[in-house]
Amino acid sequence: MKICIYGAGNIGCYLGGRLAAIGCDVQFIVRPQIRQQLQQYGLTVSDYRGYQHTIAANQLQLSDDPQVAAQADIIFVCVKSAATEYVAHELKTVLRNKTLIISFQNGLRNAEILKQILPEQTILAGMVPFNVAALGNGRFHQGTEGELYIKQNDALHELMNAFKTAGLELKLEPDMQAVQWAKLILNLNNAVNALSQLPLKQQLSIRAYRQCLAMAQMEALRLLKIAHIQPAQLTALPAQIVPVVLRLPDFIFNVVSKKMLAIDPLARSSMADDLMAGRTTEIDWINGEVVRLAEQLNLEAPINAKLIQLVKQAETSPLAWSAQALKQQLEMA
């Protein structure tokens, strides 16, 4: 089984690294900056439970040529959502055989975009629930828990076994829309975290930031109810209960939400990483999906629209928002 990681950023390097660590044949299509890191330091993958493994640089298969994807049995697309269409067209030029392609990306529509451009290929939506932080020098660290999800398909048996051997549980799900919406609701914290410029654990320990997240989640859940979409339950609590818990006073929240706060102290959201690196964020593919759903229903989503506005401002003029200041902005939306 030859696996190609197309877009070896945080998620791609981590998933590919865990599989390569058990001997899977993994080819990484990687940006020059990360390729330079990996060639110098090798690839180290670790997690919050204490796992750590380093793959030496001379054992890594690294390339910037999309042509290497033509030899793969399975391709993981892990690029940012804005690059999905471009990657699909690149794959269309190089793939000659039927290939299994899995979108491990944020948002809701990436698998659909891939299917439209690559109708002859098997395209499956995937979901990565946990946070992966780039710690520098080729180190990629899983800071939170969670099980991988992929759209149910009979061709995934060998891949399931590989992930299990690698210590990552993989669930096959017939209703990926429910899973993706559930993940997106959790990902609404990405914007709050990015604007706070704090690690996730510290940000979630502050009630006013949690209240900001609760407002964004409640708005999304209200729209999903109107649209008759039931998000899956990915955490110990149903999605509808999470905003209630988030609004609890700190001392109660800290008692009842120990599992929610079981986060590596260094973990930040991918959106926070993008802002710190001066990259365009995926805000349009996360909070933007809530706004799009509202528009389809002839309604509005002012809380998520305001978060989009603030993050886009931060892309050009970074600013750390205090919890109270951000809460006031959302309350006025």
PDB file of C-alpha atoms in Angstrom, residues 192 203 205-215 246 248 250 322-327 330:
ATOM      1  CA  VAL A 192     -11.635  32.850  19.217  1.00  0.00           C
ATOM      2  CA  GLN A 203      -7.906  30.491  26.421  1.00  0.00           C
ATOM      3  CA  SER A 205      -9.830  28.515  31.071  1.00  0.00           C
ATOM      4  CA  ILE A 206     -11.160  32.098  30.745  1.00  0.00           C
ATOM      5  CA  ARG A 207     -14.952  32.312  30.955  1.00  0.00           C
ATOM      6  CA  ALA A 208     -15.461  35.326  28.674  1.00  0.00           C
ATOM      7  CA  TYR A 209     -13.592  33.582  25.830  1.00  0.00           C
ATOM      8  CA  ARG A 210     -15.744  30.487  26.399  1.00  0.00           C
ATOM      9  CA  GLN A 211     -18.832  32.677  26.259  1.00  0.00           C
ATOM     10  CA  CYS A 212     -17.673  33.995  22.872  1.00  0.00           C
ATOM     11  CA  LEU A 213     -17.364  30.424  21.610  1.00  0.00           C
ATOM     12  CA  ALA A 214     -20.744  29.520  23.095  1.00  0.00           C
ATOM     13  CA  MET A 215     -22.398  32.394  21.202  1.00  0.00           C
ATOM     14  CA  LEU A 246     -18.907  26.646  28.206  1.00  0.00           C
ATOM     15  CA  LEU A 248     -20.469  27.974  33.383  1.00  0.00           C
ATOM     16  CA  ASP A 250     -14.730  29.016  35.916  1.00  0.00           C
ATOM     17  CA  SER A 322      -8.878  40.484  25.536  1.00  0.00           C
ATOM     18  CA  ALA A 323     -11.734  38.204  26.541  1.00  0.00           C
ATOM     19  CA  GLN A 324     -14.028  41.030  27.610  1.00  0.00           C
ATOM     20  CA  ALA A 325     -13.312  43.175  24.550  1.00  0.00           C
ATOM     21  CA  LEU A 326     -14.037  40.284  22.192  1.00  0.00           C
ATOM     22  CA  LYS A 327     -17.207  39.388  24.070  1.00  0.00           C
ATOM     23  CA  LEU A 330     -19.857  39.844  19.581  1.00  0.00           C
TER      24      LEU A 330
END
